[in-house]
Structure formats: C-alpha cells, structure tokens
Amino acid sequence: MEETVVMFPAEGIGHIVAMVELAKLIQTHRFSVTVLLTTGFLDHPSIDDYIRRISAVHSSISFLRLPPTTPATTAVSFGDKFFSFIKRNAPHVATTLTQISKTAIVKAFVIDLFCASTMESASSMGIPVYFFFTSGAAILAL
C-alpha cells in the first residue's frame, strides 16, 4: 500500500498555498499527499486555477473537495461563521480519512491551526495529527 500524508488547510488561498508548499516538501520524501478542500464558504476561481496548475506539475499531490457545507445560520461574526463552517466539515473529514485509509497507509494528518475541530477525526483512527501554522512569525507578536 502507498504511504500518504493528508493535509487540511483552512479556507482561503493564502492558507491553501502555504499548505501546498509544505506538501511539495513532503512529497520529496516519497509520500503521496492528499489535500482536502472545503466547498461553499470562501470559494474563489483563483483557488481552482491554482489547483489545476499544481496538479499538472506535481502528480503525487492530489486534491479532494469535501461535500458542500454551510456555516451555522446563527453565527453573527465572520469568525463564528468560519469556525462553525470548519466544525461542520469534521464528519466529511472523518469519512474521507476512512476512505483514503482503505487504499493507502495514512502516515500523518496535517491540519491548519484554524482546523483544530477536525483533529479528533484522525486521532480516533490512530493517525498522528500535526498542526501547521500558515502565517509568518511576525503575527505571533500581536
């Protein structure tokens, strides 16, 4: 069975690009990489263009779109909507990890710091979970 690393960036092109750059480094160590992408909150055509470009050049990096999900309608702020959206994707993440595990050995689940609510999906399956902070170090000084 092929060994793979599954990655889950937060919504937004900046988070996706940073996670894919890490994926490029990981795949040099003979792992395939699957990047899970959400659908329905901050979708933008530039994300699809970027995915096409990366897929054309890096065949060992694949992208899987999770089923459409909406944020909680009771959420007031952008942050509440964002985190509720990620949390509502946790069941899709669990299902997808289970499916990937049927055909590959999942060596790690790398998640964006903002996707902590999906951590249980992997840890309950015995898959090591790692956080990736996609912002620069200067943001930590705030």
mmCIF file with all atom_site columns, C-alpha atoms in Angstrom:
data_model
loop_
_atom_site.group_PDB
_atom_site.id
_atom_site.type_symbol
_atom_site.label_atom_id
_atom_site.label_alt_id
_atom_site.label_comp_id
_atom_site.label_asym_id
_atom_site.label_entity_id
_atom_site.label_seq_id
_atom_site.pdbx_PDB_ins_code
_atom_site.Cartn_x
_atom_site.Cartn_y
_atom_site.Cartn_z
_atom_site.occupancy
_atom_site.B_iso_or_equiv
_atom_site.pdbx_formal_charge
_atom_site.auth_seq_id
_atom_site.auth_comp_id
_atom_site.auth_asym_id
_atom_site.auth_atom_id
_atom_site.pdbx_PDB_model_num
ATOM 1   C CA . MET A 1 1   ? 0.000   0.000  0.000   1.00 0.00 ? 1   MET A CA 1
ATOM 2   C CA . GLU A 1 2   ? 1.094   3.508  -0.777  1.00 0.00 ? 2   GLU A CA 1
ATOM 3   C CA . GLU A 1 3   ? 2.039   5.788  2.119   1.00 0.00 ? 3   GLU A CA 1
ATOM 4   C CA . THR A 1 4   ? 0.295   9.133  2.116   1.00 0.00 ? 4   THR A CA 1
ATOM 5   C CA . VAL A 1 5   ? 0.014   12.310 4.135   1.00 0.00 ? 5   VAL A CA 1
ATOM 6   C CA . VAL A 1 6   ? -3.378  14.006 4.278   1.00 0.00 ? 6   VAL A CA 1
ATOM 7   C CA . MET A 1 7   ? -3.461  17.781 4.691   1.00 0.00 ? 7   MET A CA 1
ATOM 8   C CA . PHE A 1 8   ? -6.355  20.067 5.566   1.00 0.00 ? 8   PHE A CA 1
ATOM 9   C CA . PRO A 1 9   ? -5.801  23.818 5.106   1.00 0.00 ? 9   PRO A CA 1
ATOM 10  C CA . ALA A 1 10  ? -8.250  26.456 6.275   1.00 0.00 ? 10  ALA A CA 1
ATOM 11  C CA . GLU A 1 11  ? -10.330 28.296 3.696   1.00 0.00 ? 11  GLU A CA 1
ATOM 12  C CA . GLY A 1 12  ? -8.593  30.975 1.663   1.00 0.00 ? 12  GLY A CA 1
ATOM 13  C CA . ILE A 1 13  ? -5.915  30.991 -0.988  1.00 0.00 ? 13  ILE A CA 1
ATOM 14  C CA . GLY A 1 14  ? -3.163  32.061 1.441   1.00 0.00 ? 14  GLY A CA 1
ATOM 15  C CA . HIS A 1 15  ? -3.720  29.041 3.662   1.00 0.00 ? 15  HIS A CA 1
ATOM 16  C CA . ILE A 1 16  ? -4.002  26.681 0.700   1.00 0.00 ? 16  ILE A CA 1
ATOM 17  C CA . VAL A 1 17  ? -0.809  27.936 -0.981  1.00 0.00 ? 17  VAL A CA 1
ATOM 18  C CA . ALA A 1 18  ? 1.183   27.654 2.265   1.00 0.00 ? 18  ALA A CA 1
ATOM 19  C CA . MET A 1 19  ? -0.072  24.110 2.860   1.00 0.00 ? 19  MET A CA 1
ATOM 20  C CA . VAL A 1 20  ? 0.714   23.079 -0.732  1.00 0.00 ? 20  VAL A CA 1
ATOM 21  C CA . GLU A 1 21  ? 4.253   24.427 -0.383  1.00 0.00 ? 21  GLU A CA 1
ATOM 22  C CA . LEU A 1 22  ? 4.664   22.119 2.615   1.00 0.00 ? 22  LEU A CA 1
ATOM 23  C CA . ALA A 1 23  ? 3.125   19.297 0.544   1.00 0.00 ? 23  ALA A CA 1
ATOM 24  C CA . LYS A 1 24  ? 5.800   19.830 -2.121  1.00 0.00 ? 24  LYS A CA 1
ATOM 25  C CA . LEU A 1 25  ? 8.493   19.269 0.507   1.00 0.00 ? 25  LEU A CA 1
ATOM 26  C CA . ILE A 1 26  ? 6.765   16.215 1.955   1.00 0.00 ? 26  ILE A CA 1
ATOM 27  C CA . GLN A 1 27  ? 6.363   14.539 -1.436  1.00 0.00 ? 27  GLN A CA 1
ATOM 28  C CA . THR A 1 28  ? 10.130  14.684 -1.981  1.00 0.00 ? 28  THR A CA 1
ATOM 29  C CA . HIS A 1 29  ? 10.350  12.053 0.790   1.00 0.00 ? 29  HIS A CA 1
ATOM 30  C CA . ARG A 1 30  ? 8.370   9.582  -1.338  1.00 0.00 ? 30  ARG A CA 1
ATOM 31  C CA . PHE A 1 31  ? 4.974   10.183 0.220   1.00 0.00 ? 31  PHE A CA 1
ATOM 32  C CA . SER A 1 32  ? 1.940   10.994 -1.809  1.00 0.00 ? 32  SER A CA 1
ATOM 33  C CA . VAL A 1 33  ? -0.052  13.916 -0.453  1.00 0.00 ? 33  VAL A CA 1
ATOM 34  C CA . THR A 1 34  ? -3.805  14.445 -0.476  1.00 0.00 ? 34  THR A CA 1
ATOM 35  C CA . VAL A 1 35  ? -5.039  17.958 0.244   1.00 0.00 ? 35  VAL A CA 1
ATOM 36  C CA . LEU A 1 36  ? -8.636  18.188 1.464   1.00 0.00 ? 36  LEU A CA 1
ATOM 37  C CA . LEU A 1 37  ? -10.508 21.303 0.409   1.00 0.00 ? 37  LEU A CA 1
ATOM 38  C CA . THR A 1 38  ? -13.791 22.612 1.731   1.00 0.00 ? 38  THR A CA 1
ATOM 39  C CA . THR A 1 39  ? -16.627 23.730 -0.521  1.00 0.00 ? 39  THR A CA 1
ATOM 40  C CA . GLY A 1 40  ? -19.063 26.549 -0.043  1.00 0.00 ? 40  GLY A CA 1
ATOM 41  C CA . PHE A 1 41  ? -17.680 29.302 2.176   1.00 0.00 ? 41  PHE A CA 1
ATOM 42  C CA . LEU A 1 42  ? -14.774 31.214 0.649   1.00 0.00 ? 42  LEU A CA 1
ATOM 43  C CA . ASP A 1 43  ? -14.690 29.551 -2.758  1.00 0.00 ? 43  ASP A CA 1
ATOM 44  C CA . HIS A 1 44  ? -12.976 31.656 -5.403  1.00 0.00 ? 44  HIS A CA 1
ATOM 45  C CA . PRO A 1 45  ? -11.999 30.902 -9.028  1.00 0.00 ? 45  PRO A CA 1
ATOM 46  C CA . SER A 1 46  ? -8.335  31.606 -8.209  1.00 0.00 ? 46  SER A CA 1
ATOM 47  C CA . ILE A 1 47  ? -8.317  28.534 -5.946  1.00 0.00 ? 47  ILE A CA 1
ATOM 48  C CA . ASP A 1 48  ? -9.457  26.258 -8.777  1.00 0.00 ? 48  ASP A CA 1
ATOM 49  C CA . ASP A 1 49  ? -6.867  27.785 -11.133 1.00 0.00 ? 49  ASP A CA 1
ATOM 50  C CA . TYR A 1 50  ? -4.132  27.216 -8.560  1.00 0.00 ? 50  TYR A CA 1
ATOM 51  C CA . ILE A 1 51  ? -5.192  23.593 -8.012  1.00 0.00 ? 51  ILE A CA 1
ATOM 52  C CA . ARG A 1 52  ? -5.100  22.920 -11.759 1.00 0.00 ? 52  ARG A CA 1
ATOM 53  C CA . ARG A 1 53  ? -1.587  24.382 -12.038 1.00 0.00 ? 53  ARG A CA 1
ATOM 54  C CA . ILE A 1 54  ? -0.243  22.359 -9.099  1.00 0.00 ? 54  ILE A CA 1
ATOM 55  C CA . SER A 1 55  ? -1.937  19.138 -10.271 1.00 0.00 ? 55  SER A CA 1
ATOM 56  C CA . ALA A 1 56  ? -0.371  19.489 -13.712 1.00 0.00 ? 56  ALA A CA 1
ATOM 57  C CA . VAL A 1 57  ? 3.158   19.729 -12.294 1.00 0.00 ? 57  VAL A CA 1
ATOM 58  C CA . HIS A 1 58  ? 3.037   17.586 -9.131  1.00 0.00 ? 58  HIS A CA 1
ATOM 59  C CA . SER A 1 59  ? 1.333   14.272 -9.841  1.00 0.00 ? 59  SER A CA 1
ATOM 60  C CA . SER A 1 60  ? 1.912   12.959 -6.303  1.00 0.00 ? 60  SER A CA 1
ATOM 61  C CA . ILE A 1 61  ? -0.148  15.817 -4.816  1.00 0.00 ? 61  ILE A CA 1
ATOM 62  C CA . SER A 1 62  ? -3.876  15.300 -5.209  1.00 0.00 ? 62  SER A CA 1
ATOM 63  C CA . PHE A 1 63  ? -6.810  17.426 -4.138  1.00 0.00 ? 63  PHE A CA 1
ATOM 64  C CA . LEU A 1 64  ? -10.146 16.220 -2.804  1.00 0.00 ? 64  LEU A CA 1
ATOM 65  C CA . ARG A 1 65  ? -13.129 18.526 -2.425  1.00 0.00 ? 65  ARG A CA 1
ATOM 66  C CA . LEU A 1 66  ? -15.309 17.809 0.576   1.00 0.00 ? 66  LEU A CA 1
ATOM 67  C CA . PRO A 1 67  ? -19.090 17.931 0.052   1.00 0.00 ? 67  PRO A CA 1
ATOM 68  C CA . PRO A 1 68  ? -20.681 21.394 0.286   1.00 0.00 ? 68  PRO A CA 1
ATOM 69  C CA . THR A 1 69  ? -21.311 22.641 3.808   1.00 0.00 ? 69  THR A CA 1
ATOM 70  C CA . THR A 1 70  ? -22.732 25.894 5.122   1.00 0.00 ? 70  THR A CA 1
ATOM 71  C CA . PRO A 1 71  ? -21.823 27.775 8.293   1.00 0.00 ? 71  PRO A CA 1
ATOM 72  C CA . ALA A 1 72  ? -24.310 27.917 11.144  1.00 0.00 ? 72  ALA A CA 1
ATOM 73  C CA . THR A 1 73  ? -27.072 30.398 10.377  1.00 0.00 ? 73  THR A CA 1
ATOM 74  C CA . THR A 1 74  ? -26.981 31.644 13.970  1.00 0.00 ? 74  THR A CA 1
ATOM 75  C CA . ALA A 1 75  ? -23.341 32.733 13.703  1.00 0.00 ? 75  ALA A CA 1
ATOM 76  C CA . VAL A 1 76  ? -23.040 36.513 13.897  1.00 0.00 ? 76  VAL A CA 1
ATOM 77  C CA . SER A 1 77  ? -19.410 37.389 13.240  1.00 0.00 ? 77  SER A CA 1
ATOM 78  C CA . PHE A 1 78  ? -17.162 36.271 10.417  1.00 0.00 ? 78  PHE A CA 1
ATOM 79  C CA . GLY A 1 79  ? -15.066 34.302 12.923  1.00 0.00 ? 79  GLY A CA 1
ATOM 80  C CA . ASP A 1 80  ? -18.119 32.472 14.251  1.00 0.00 ? 80  ASP A CA 1
ATOM 81  C CA . LYS A 1 81  ? -19.210 31.594 10.711  1.00 0.00 ? 81  LYS A CA 1
ATOM 82  C CA . PHE A 1 82  ? -15.698 30.484 9.770   1.00 0.00 ? 82  PHE A CA 1
ATOM 83  C CA . PHE A 1 83  ? -15.181 28.199 12.774  1.00 0.00 ? 83  PHE A CA 1
ATOM 84  C CA . SER A 1 84  ? -18.704 26.772 12.556  1.00 0.00 ? 84  SER A CA 1
ATOM 85  C CA . PHE A 1 85  ? -18.058 26.027 8.875   1.00 0.00 ? 85  PHE A CA 1
ATOM 86  C CA . ILE A 1 86  ? -14.854 24.122 9.701   1.00 0.00 ? 86  ILE A CA 1
ATOM 87  C CA . LYS A 1 87  ? -16.588 22.263 12.547  1.00 0.00 ? 87  LYS A CA 1
ATOM 88  C CA . ARG A 1 88  ? -19.453 21.259 10.234  1.00 0.00 ? 88  ARG A CA 1
ATOM 89  C CA . ASN A 1 89  ? -16.852 19.740 7.888   1.00 0.00 ? 89  ASN A CA 1
ATOM 90  C CA . ALA A 1 90  ? -15.487 17.396 10.595  1.00 0.00 ? 90  ALA A CA 1
ATOM 91  C CA . PRO A 1 91  ? -17.816 14.495 9.630   1.00 0.00 ? 91  PRO A CA 1
ATOM 92  C CA . HIS A 1 92  ? -16.764 14.874 5.968   1.00 0.00 ? 92  HIS A CA 1
ATOM 93  C CA . VAL A 1 93  ? -13.113 14.835 7.019   1.00 0.00 ? 93  VAL A CA 1
ATOM 94  C CA . ALA A 1 94  ? -13.665 11.650 9.059   1.00 0.00 ? 94  ALA A CA 1
ATOM 95  C CA . THR A 1 95  ? -15.430 9.931  6.153   1.00 0.00 ? 95  THR A CA 1
ATOM 96  C CA . THR A 1 96  ? -12.709 10.978 3.717   1.00 0.00 ? 96  THR A CA 1
ATOM 97  C CA . LEU A 1 97  ? -9.907  9.770  6.007   1.00 0.00 ? 97  LEU A CA 1
ATOM 98  C CA . THR A 1 98  ? -11.677 6.419  6.305   1.00 0.00 ? 98  THR A CA 1
ATOM 99  C CA . GLN A 1 99  ? -11.966 6.151  2.508   1.00 0.00 ? 99  GLN A CA 1
ATOM 100 C CA . ILE A 1 100 ? -8.312  7.095  1.950   1.00 0.00 ? 100 ILE A CA 1
ATOM 101 C CA . SER A 1 101 ? -7.245  4.545  4.606   1.00 0.00 ? 101 SER A CA 1
ATOM 102 C CA . LYS A 1 102 ? -8.807  1.749  2.553   1.00 0.00 ? 102 LYS A CA 1
ATOM 103 C CA . THR A 1 103 ? -6.319  2.258  -0.282  1.00 0.00 ? 103 THR A CA 1
ATOM 104 C CA . ALA A 1 104 ? -3.294  3.859  1.409   1.00 0.00 ? 104 ALA A CA 1
ATOM 105 C CA . ILE A 1 105 ? -1.439  3.994  4.698   1.00 0.00 ? 105 ILE A CA 1
ATOM 106 C CA . VAL A 1 106 ? -2.123  7.434  6.149   1.00 0.00 ? 106 VAL A CA 1
ATOM 107 C CA . LYS A 1 107 ? 1.128   8.357  7.897   1.00 0.00 ? 107 LYS A CA 1
ATOM 108 C CA . ALA A 1 108 ? 0.010   11.791 9.118   1.00 0.00 ? 108 ALA A CA 1
ATOM 109 C CA . PHE A 1 109 ? -2.842  14.278 9.116   1.00 0.00 ? 109 PHE A CA 1
ATOM 110 C CA . VAL A 1 110 ? -1.527  17.843 8.879   1.00 0.00 ? 110 VAL A CA 1
ATOM 111 C CA . ILE A 1 111 ? -4.090  20.492 9.730   1.00 0.00 ? 111 ILE A CA 1
ATOM 112 C CA . ASP A 1 112 ? -4.164  24.245 9.650   1.00 0.00 ? 112 ASP A CA 1
ATOM 113 C CA . LEU A 1 113 ? -4.199  25.820 13.097  1.00 0.00 ? 113 LEU A CA 1
ATOM 114 C CA . PHE A 1 114 ? -7.749  27.011 12.391  1.00 0.00 ? 114 PHE A CA 1
ATOM 115 C CA . CYS A 1 115 ? -8.940  23.445 11.690  1.00 0.00 ? 115 CYS A CA 1
ATOM 116 C CA . ALA A 1 116 ? -8.410  22.065 15.203  1.00 0.00 ? 116 ALA A CA 1
ATOM 117 C CA . SER A 1 117 ? -12.039 20.910 15.366  1.00 0.00 ? 117 SER A CA 1
ATOM 118 C CA . THR A 1 118 ? -11.181 18.166 12.845  1.00 0.00 ? 118 THR A CA 1
ATOM 119 C CA . MET A 1 119 ? -8.307  16.735 14.885  1.00 0.00 ? 119 MET A CA 1
ATOM 120 C CA . GLU A 1 120 ? -10.477 14.074 16.558  1.00 0.00 ? 120 GLU A CA 1
ATOM 121 C CA . SER A 1 121 ? -11.336 12.649 13.122  1.00 0.00 ? 121 SER A CA 1
ATOM 122 C CA . ALA A 1 122 ? -7.769  11.421 12.671  1.00 0.00 ? 122 ALA A CA 1
ATOM 123 C CA . SER A 1 123 ? -6.688  10.790 16.241  1.00 0.00 ? 123 SER A CA 1
ATOM 124 C CA . SER A 1 124 ? -9.621  8.407  16.797  1.00 0.00 ? 124 SER A CA 1
ATOM 125 C CA . MET A 1 125 ? -8.272  6.361  13.868  1.00 0.00 ? 125 MET A CA 1
ATOM 126 C CA . GLY A 1 126 ? -4.749  6.288  15.307  1.00 0.00 ? 126 GLY A CA 1
ATOM 127 C CA . ILE A 1 127 ? -3.413  8.706  12.687  1.00 0.00 ? 127 ILE A CA 1
ATOM 128 C CA . PRO A 1 128 ? -0.827  11.169 14.041  1.00 0.00 ? 128 PRO A CA 1
ATOM 129 C CA . VAL A 1 129 ? -2.060  14.776 13.825  1.00 0.00 ? 129 VAL A CA 1
ATOM 130 C CA . TYR A 1 130 ? 0.246   17.740 13.233  1.00 0.00 ? 130 TYR A CA 1
ATOM 131 C CA . PHE A 1 131 ? -0.615  21.432 13.219  1.00 0.00 ? 131 PHE A CA 1
ATOM 132 C CA . PHE A 1 132 ? 0.767   23.767 10.563  1.00 0.00 ? 132 PHE A CA 1
ATOM 133 C CA . PHE A 1 133 ? 0.780   27.496 11.248  1.00 0.00 ? 133 PHE A CA 1
ATOM 134 C CA . THR A 1 134 ? 0.447   29.093 7.823   1.00 0.00 ? 134 THR A CA 1
ATOM 135 C CA . SER A 1 135 ? 1.171   32.691 8.837   1.00 0.00 ? 135 SER A CA 1
ATOM 136 C CA . GLY A 1 136 ? 4.556   34.287 9.270   1.00 0.00 ? 136 GLY A CA 1
ATOM 137 C CA . ALA A 1 137 ? 6.240   34.503 12.669  1.00 0.00 ? 137 ALA A CA 1
ATOM 138 C CA . ALA A 1 138 ? 5.525   38.246 12.938  1.00 0.00 ? 138 ALA A CA 1
ATOM 139 C CA . ILE A 1 139 ? 1.821   37.552 13.515  1.00 0.00 ? 139 ILE A CA 1
ATOM 140 C CA . LEU A 1 140 ? 2.743   35.752 16.746  1.00 0.00 ? 140 LEU A CA 1
ATOM 141 C CA . ALA A 1 141 ? 3.991   39.062 18.166  1.00 0.00 ? 141 ALA A CA 1
ATOM 142 C CA . LEU A 1 142 ? 0.498   40.551 18.069  1.00 0.00 ? 142 LEU A CA 1
#
